[in-house]
Amino acid sequence: MTVTVSIVLGSVRAGRQGPRVAKYLETKFLAAGVKVHIIDPVDYDVPLLAGRYDWLPEDQKTDKFKALHAKLVESDAFVLVTPEYNHSYSPVLANLLDYFWHNEYFGKVAGIATYSMSGFGGVRAAGPLHTLIVGLGLVTIPRELPFPSVHTLLKEDGTLSAEAGSSGESLEGGAVKFAGELKWFAEALQAKRATGGLPAHHVEAHVVVGLTNVLHGSSGVTEAGLDGASIDIPFIQAIIARNRPFVVLGTFRAGRQGSRVVKYLETKFLTAGTMVHVIDPVEYKVPVLAGRFGHLPEDQKTDVFKSLQAKFAEPDALVFVTPE
């Protein structure tokens, strides 16, 4: 049975280097007898995460979105191609991956390819990405594949440049091993899925308790906020020492629980006589990351976006409220 690998790009910004990495990897997997899809977020118009794909109303599942879902379901393995963003993986990659879960990923395998225009190849992105991959239900192969100084290592068509030298030789050897290792795991897991199905305990259920259980037991959760005003939370006390904290909400999907956590925190800061602003992504229509705010063309900086930037420039402290 043929193995299908999806190479998933993790950047959409102007001048990105990811496509040359994807093209290079495509040749290696094709040479190994593997079917390849290149999944580019640009091609699918993936919106900012608003909930799992299988939870979305049908009228929000565009033809492009359905095509993306079908490719993920078909895939036996994934190669996640990411630059390094702030010592971690690309938020664009996470935004695409997080729309899906065990129905698309469980019992399959993933490999990590990182890149940068420096000599380190974006390797710091790989560690955090392993954690995300495990949470999605994927297995990761031991080998990673970094692309240092990618703009001089590879040409735009994905072939080695004339200046690649010994770095190119090293990459060639590593890439063949990377492709072979991913294919080996993919074939093993593909056979197990075909004959043995999924583990007996595996069910399609996902309950995120998140910060509500950290702050208080579930019995204390109400729509108005969290009960238990006497709870002593050291990090709240530390931030109260600042004059102008902002509480930043990290989700806007239907049924989100973050709002009640925010209300709880807001009461604590107000009780301490501290000014509080709540930043809710719903109000600012933040697009999927296409580059740093300071690097964007002026015509992409809407008035709402500018007001968000102004608010981030103001506070003395930030509290980030996020589900897992």
Short mmCIF file of C-alpha atoms in Angstrom, two decimals:
data_model
loop_
_atom_site.label_atom_id
_atom_site.label_comp_id
_atom_site.label_asym_id
_atom_site.label_seq_id
_atom_site.Cartn_x
_atom_site.Cartn_y
_atom_site.Cartn_z
CA MET A 1 0.00 0.00 0.00
CA THR A 2 1.43 3.38 -1.00
CA VAL A 3 2.32 5.79 1.78
CA THR A 4 1.02 9.36 1.46
CA VAL A 5 3.01 12.18 3.06
CA SER A 6 1.74 15.74 3.46
CA ILE A 7 4.42 18.42 3.69
CA VAL A 8 2.84 21.28 5.65
CA LEU A 9 4.26 24.77 5.26
CA GLY A 10 4.39 26.99 8.33
CA SER A 11 4.71 30.52 6.96
CA VAL A 12 2.67 32.81 4.73
CA ARG A 13 4.61 36.06 5.01
CA ALA A 14 6.27 37.84 2.09
CA GLY A 15 9.78 36.59 1.33
CA ARG A 16 9.22 33.27 3.08
CA GLN A 17 11.77 30.51 2.55
CA GLY A 18 9.52 27.54 3.32
CA PRO A 19 8.46 26.70 -0.26
CA ARG A 20 12.04 25.90 -1.30
CA VAL A 21 12.35 23.54 1.68
CA ALA A 22 9.06 21.85 0.75
CA LYS A 23 10.16 21.40 -2.88
CA TYR A 24 13.48 19.92 -1.76
CA LEU A 25 11.74 17.46 0.56
CA GLU A 26 9.21 16.54 -2.12
CA THR A 27 11.98 15.23 -4.38
CA LYS A 28 13.37 13.08 -1.56
CA PHE A 29 10.02 11.48 -0.77
CA LEU A 30 9.14 10.93 -4.42
CA ALA A 31 12.50 9.20 -4.86
CA ALA A 32 11.56 6.96 -1.92
CA GLY A 33 8.34 5.91 -3.68
CA VAL A 34 6.03 8.00 -1.53
CA LYS A 35 2.98 9.98 -2.68
CA VAL A 36 3.34 13.63 -1.67
CA HIS A 37 0.96 16.51 -0.98
CA ILE A 38 2.33 19.99 -0.32
CA ILE A 39 -0.08 21.80 1.98
CA ASP A 40 0.40 25.55 1.81
CA PRO A 41 -1.84 27.63 4.13
CA VAL A 42 -1.95 30.30 1.42
CA ASP A 43 -3.87 27.91 -0.85
CA TYR A 44 -6.58 27.13 1.68
CA ASP A 45 -7.47 30.52 3.19
CA VAL A 46 -7.42 29.00 6.68
CA PRO A 47 -9.08 31.53 9.01
CA LEU A 48 -7.93 32.37 12.50
CA LEU A 49 -8.80 29.42 14.74
CA ALA A 50 -12.44 29.56 15.86
CA GLY A 51 -12.98 25.94 16.89
CA ARG A 52 -12.25 22.42 15.70
CA TYR A 53 -13.17 21.66 12.08
CA ASP A 54 -15.66 18.97 13.10
CA TRP A 55 -17.42 21.45 15.39
CA LEU A 56 -17.86 24.16 12.76
CA PRO A 57 -21.25 24.81 11.15
CA GLU A 58 -21.39 23.40 7.63
CA ASP A 59 -21.72 26.87 6.10
CA GLN A 60 -18.25 27.71 7.48
CA LYS A 61 -16.63 24.71 5.79
CA THR A 62 -15.63 26.13 2.44
CA ASP A 63 -14.70 23.91 -0.50
CA LYS A 64 -11.03 24.75 0.12
CA PHE A 65 -11.36 23.87 3.79
CA LYS A 66 -13.02 20.55 2.90
CA ALA A 67 -10.21 19.82 0.42
CA LEU A 68 -7.64 20.46 3.15
CA HIS A 69 -9.49 18.14 5.53
CA ALA A 70 -9.63 15.41 2.88
CA LYS A 71 -5.85 15.60 2.32
CA LEU A 72 -5.15 15.33 6.03
CA VAL A 73 -7.43 12.29 6.33
CA GLU A 74 -5.72 10.65 3.35
CA SER A 75 -2.22 11.24 4.72
CA ASP A 76 -0.27 8.55 6.53
CA ALA A 77 2.50 10.91 7.58
CA PHE A 78 3.26 14.61 7.87
CA VAL A 79 6.36 16.73 7.54
CA LEU A 80 5.95 20.00 9.41
CA VAL A 81 8.12 22.71 7.89
CA THR A 82 8.56 25.68 10.19
CA PRO A 83 10.75 28.73 10.67
CA GLU A 84 11.66 29.73 14.20
CA TYR A 85 9.37 32.35 15.74
CA ASN A 86 10.44 33.66 19.15
CA HIS A 87 12.27 30.43 20.04
CA SER A 88 9.25 28.36 18.99
CA TYR A 89 7.32 27.16 15.94
CA SER A 90 5.26 29.28 13.57
CA PRO A 91 1.80 30.33 14.80
CA VAL A 92 0.57 29.91 11.23
CA LEU A 93 1.46 26.23 11.40
CA ALA A 94 -0.24 25.82 14.77
CA ASN A 95 -3.34 27.63 13.50
CA LEU A 96 -3.73 25.16 10.63
CA LEU A 97 -2.92 22.04 12.65
CA ASP A 98 -5.15 22.95 15.60
CA TYR A 99 -8.29 23.00 13.44
CA PHE A 100 -8.03 19.21 13.36
CA TRP A 101 -7.42 16.50 15.94
CA HIS A 102 -7.44 12.74 16.44
CA ASN A 103 -9.83 12.01 13.56
CA GLU A 104 -7.19 13.30 11.16
CA TYR A 105 -3.97 12.57 13.06
CA PHE A 106 -4.22 9.71 15.55
CA GLY A 107 -1.99 6.73 14.84
CA LYS A 108 0.00 8.55 12.15
CA VAL A 109 3.55 9.88 12.17
CA ALA A 110 5.19 13.28 11.79
CA GLY A 111 8.68 14.58 11.11
CA ILE A 112 9.99 18.07 11.81
CA ALA A 113 11.98 20.20 9.35
CA THR A 114 13.11 23.61 10.59
CA TYR A 115 14.85 26.40 8.74
CA SER A 116 16.33 29.84 9.21
CA MET A 117 18.49 32.36 7.42
CA SER A 118 21.04 32.01 10.21
CA GLY A 119 23.45 29.15 10.73
CA PHE A 120 21.31 27.42 13.37
CA GLY A 121 18.53 26.21 11.08
CA GLY A 122 15.66 27.20 13.37
CA VAL A 123 16.35 24.23 15.66
CA ARG A 124 14.77 25.86 18.72
CA ALA A 125 11.38 25.54 17.03
CA ALA A 126 11.57 21.75 17.09
CA GLY A 127 11.32 21.20 20.86
CA PRO A 128 8.02 23.02 21.40
CA LEU A 129 6.65 21.53 18.17
CA HIS A 130 7.18 17.99 19.52
CA THR A 131 4.80 18.84 22.37
CA LEU A 132 2.12 20.05 19.97
CA ILE A 133 2.50 16.97 17.78
CA VAL A 134 1.98 14.62 20.72
CA GLY A 135 -1.13 16.55 21.75
CA LEU A 136 -2.58 16.04 18.29
CA GLY A 137 -2.20 12.27 18.61
CA LEU A 138 0.76 11.91 16.24
CA VAL A 139 3.97 9.94 16.74
CA THR A 140 7.21 11.78 15.95
CA ILE A 141 10.29 10.25 14.40
CA PRO A 142 13.57 10.67 16.31
CA ARG A 143 15.38 12.42 13.46
CA GLU A 144 14.87 16.12 12.76
CA LEU A 145 16.05 17.96 9.65
CA PRO A 146 17.33 21.55 10.02
CA PHE A 147 18.06 23.82 7.05
CA PRO A 148 20.65 26.43 8.16
CA SER A 149 21.23 29.53 6.00
CA VAL A 150 18.41 28.24 3.84
CA HIS A 151 18.50 31.19 1.42
CA THR A 152 22.03 30.25 0.33
CA LEU A 153 21.65 26.49 0.81
CA LEU A 154 18.70 26.02 -1.55
CA LYS A 155 17.54 27.75 -4.71
CA GLU A 156 13.90 28.77 -5.10
CA ASP A 157 13.15 25.60 -7.08
CA GLY A 158 14.27 23.48 -4.12
CA THR A 159 17.58 22.30 -5.59
CA LEU A 160 20.93 22.77 -3.89
CA SER A 161 22.65 26.03 -4.71
CA ALA A 162 26.18 26.27 -6.09
CA GLU A 163 27.31 27.76 -2.76
CA ALA A 164 25.91 24.90 -0.67
CA GLY A 165 29.28 23.13 -0.44
CA SER A 166 29.79 20.78 2.50
CA SER A 167 26.52 21.97 4.08
CA GLY A 168 24.72 20.66 1.01
CA GLU A 169 26.48 17.30 1.26
CA SER A 170 25.51 17.02 4.91
CA LEU A 171 21.91 17.94 4.12
CA GLU A 172 21.69 15.36 1.34
CA GLY A 173 22.73 12.56 3.64
CA GLY A 174 20.44 13.70 6.44
CA ALA A 175 17.46 14.15 4.12
CA VAL A 176 17.69 10.62 2.74
CA LYS A 177 17.77 9.24 6.29
CA PHE A 178 14.91 11.53 7.32
CA ALA A 179 12.71 10.40 4.42
CA GLY A 180 13.54 6.74 5.00
CA GLU A 181 12.81 6.95 8.72
CA LEU A 182 9.47 8.69 8.20
CA LYS A 183 8.46 6.16 5.55
CA TRP A 184 9.40 3.25 7.84
CA PHE A 185 7.22 4.52 10.68
CA ALA A 186 4.40 5.43 8.28
CA GLU A 187 4.31 1.94 6.78
CA ALA A 188 4.33 0.30 10.22
CA LEU A 189 1.50 2.45 11.55
CA GLN A 190 -0.44 2.18 8.29
CA ALA A 191 -0.37 -1.61 8.57
CA LYS A 192 -1.48 -1.49 12.19
CA ARG A 193 -4.38 0.83 11.43
CA ALA A 194 -5.47 -1.46 8.60
CA THR A 195 -5.38 -4.68 10.63
CA GLY A 196 -5.75 -3.71 14.26
CA GLY A 197 -7.62 -0.44 14.23
CA LEU A 198 -7.11 2.04 17.06
CA PRO A 199 -6.47 1.25 20.74
CA ALA A 200 -9.59 0.10 22.58
CA HIS A 201 -9.49 3.05 24.94
CA HIS A 202 -9.35 5.59 22.13
CA VAL A 203 -12.53 7.66 21.92
CA GLU A 204 -13.31 10.93 20.18
CA ALA A 205 -13.60 13.15 23.21
CA HIS A 206 -11.71 16.27 24.13
CA VAL A 207 -12.45 18.27 27.26
CA VAL A 208 -10.19 21.20 27.97
CA VAL A 209 -10.29 22.10 31.64
CA GLY A 210 -7.47 24.64 31.33
CA LEU A 211 -7.17 27.56 33.64
CA THR A 212 -10.59 27.18 35.29
CA ASN A 213 -9.40 24.13 37.22
CA VAL A 214 -6.10 25.79 38.04
CA LEU A 215 -7.91 28.74 39.57
CA HIS A 216 -10.77 26.85 41.18
CA GLY A 217 -12.61 23.54 41.12
CA SER A 218 -15.22 23.13 38.39
CA SER A 219 -18.03 23.52 40.93
CA GLY A 220 -16.96 27.14 41.37
CA VAL A 221 -17.41 28.11 37.73
CA THR A 222 -20.26 30.46 36.95
CA GLU A 223 -21.11 32.67 33.98
CA ALA A 224 -20.35 35.76 36.06
CA GLY A 225 -16.84 34.58 36.83
CA LEU A 226 -15.19 32.19 39.26
CA ASP A 227 -16.34 31.89 42.85
CA GLY A 228 -13.90 31.72 45.73
CA ALA A 229 -12.70 35.30 46.07
CA SER A 230 -10.41 34.38 48.96
CA ILE A 231 -8.22 32.14 46.79
CA ASP A 232 -4.57 33.15 47.10
CA ILE A 233 -2.85 33.01 43.69
CA PRO A 234 0.77 34.20 43.85
CA PHE A 235 1.04 35.27 40.22
CA ILE A 236 -2.01 37.53 40.59
CA GLN A 237 -0.44 39.19 43.60
CA ALA A 238 2.80 39.68 41.70
CA ILE A 239 1.05 41.35 38.78
CA ILE A 240 -1.05 43.54 41.07
CA ALA A 241 2.26 45.18 42.01
CA ARG A 242 2.23 46.62 38.48
CA ASN A 243 0.11 49.67 37.74
CA ARG A 244 -1.60 48.84 34.44
CA PRO A 245 -2.04 45.14 33.70
CA PHE A 246 -3.77 43.93 30.55
CA VAL A 247 -5.63 40.63 30.52
CA VAL A 248 -5.39 39.09 27.04
CA LEU A 249 -7.98 36.48 26.12
CA GLY A 250 -6.64 33.59 24.02
CA THR A 251 -9.73 32.15 22.31
CA PHE A 252 -12.82 33.32 20.49
CA ARG A 253 -14.53 30.07 19.53
CA ALA A 254 -18.16 29.42 20.38
CA GLY A 255 -18.69 28.25 23.95
CA ARG A 256 -15.29 29.52 25.04
CA GLN A 257 -14.54 29.41 28.76
CA GLY A 258 -11.85 32.08 28.79
CA SER A 259 -14.31 34.91 29.39
CA ARG A 260 -15.18 33.66 32.86
CA VAL A 261 -11.49 33.35 33.75
CA VAL A 262 -10.96 36.92 32.57
CA LYS A 263 -13.86 38.17 34.69
CA TYR A 264 -12.40 36.44 37.72
CA LEU A 265 -8.98 38.03 37.18
CA GLU A 266 -10.54 41.41 36.51
CA THR A 267 -12.25 41.42 39.92
CA LYS A 268 -8.94 40.64 41.63
CA PHE A 269 -7.13 43.51 39.96
CA LEU A 270 -9.98 45.96 40.52
CA THR A 271 -10.19 44.98 44.20
CA ALA A 272 -6.50 45.81 44.46
CA GLY A 273 -7.15 49.25 42.98
CA THR A 274 -5.39 48.40 39.73
CA MET A 275 -6.58 49.59 36.33
CA VAL A 276 -7.41 46.70 34.01
CA HIS A 277 -7.93 46.43 30.27
CA VAL A 278 -9.26 43.26 28.66
CA ILE A 279 -8.07 42.51 25.13
CA ASP A 280 -10.46 40.19 23.33
CA PRO A 281 -9.41 38.98 19.83
CA VAL A 282 -13.07 39.07 18.77
CA GLU A 283 -13.03 42.85 18.93
CA TYR A 284 -9.89 43.33 16.85
CA LYS A 285 -10.37 40.89 13.95
CA VAL A 286 -6.69 39.90 14.08
CA PRO A 287 -5.76 38.08 10.84
CA VAL A 288 -3.60 34.97 10.65
CA LEU A 289 0.03 36.02 11.17
CA ALA A 290 1.62 37.34 7.98
CA GLY A 291 4.54 39.16 9.57
CA ARG A 292 5.34 41.46 12.47
CA PHE A 293 3.07 44.51 12.82
CA GLY A 294 6.02 46.82 12.25
CA HIS A 295 6.85 45.06 8.98
CA LEU A 296 3.34 45.17 7.49
CA PRO A 297 2.45 47.58 4.67
CA GLU A 298 0.47 50.54 5.95
CA ASP A 299 -2.64 49.53 3.97
CA GLN A 300 -2.81 46.32 6.04
CA LYS A 301 -2.82 48.21 9.33
CA THR A 302 -6.50 48.85 9.89
CA ASP A 303 -7.68 51.37 12.47
CA VAL A 304 -8.76 48.50 14.71
CA PHE A 305 -5.35 46.85 14.34
CA LYS A 306 -3.59 50.14 15.14
CA SER A 307 -5.68 50.56 18.27
CA LEU A 308 -4.64 47.06 19.38
CA GLN A 309 -0.97 47.92 18.83
CA ALA A 310 -1.42 51.10 20.84
CA LYS A 311 -2.92 49.16 23.72
CA PHE A 312 -0.05 46.70 23.80
CA ALA A 313 2.39 49.61 23.99
CA GLU A 314 0.65 50.99 27.10
CA PRO A 315 0.55 48.34 29.87
CA ASP A 316 3.12 47.56 32.55
CA ALA A 317 2.16 43.89 32.70
CA LEU A 318 0.30 41.31 30.65
CA VAL A 319 -1.74 38.27 31.68
CA PHE A 320 -2.37 35.73 28.93
CA VAL A 321 -5.48 33.59 29.34
CA THR A 322 -5.34 30.51 27.14
CA PRO A 323 -6.87 27.07 26.79
CA GLU A 324 -4.57 24.17 26.03
#
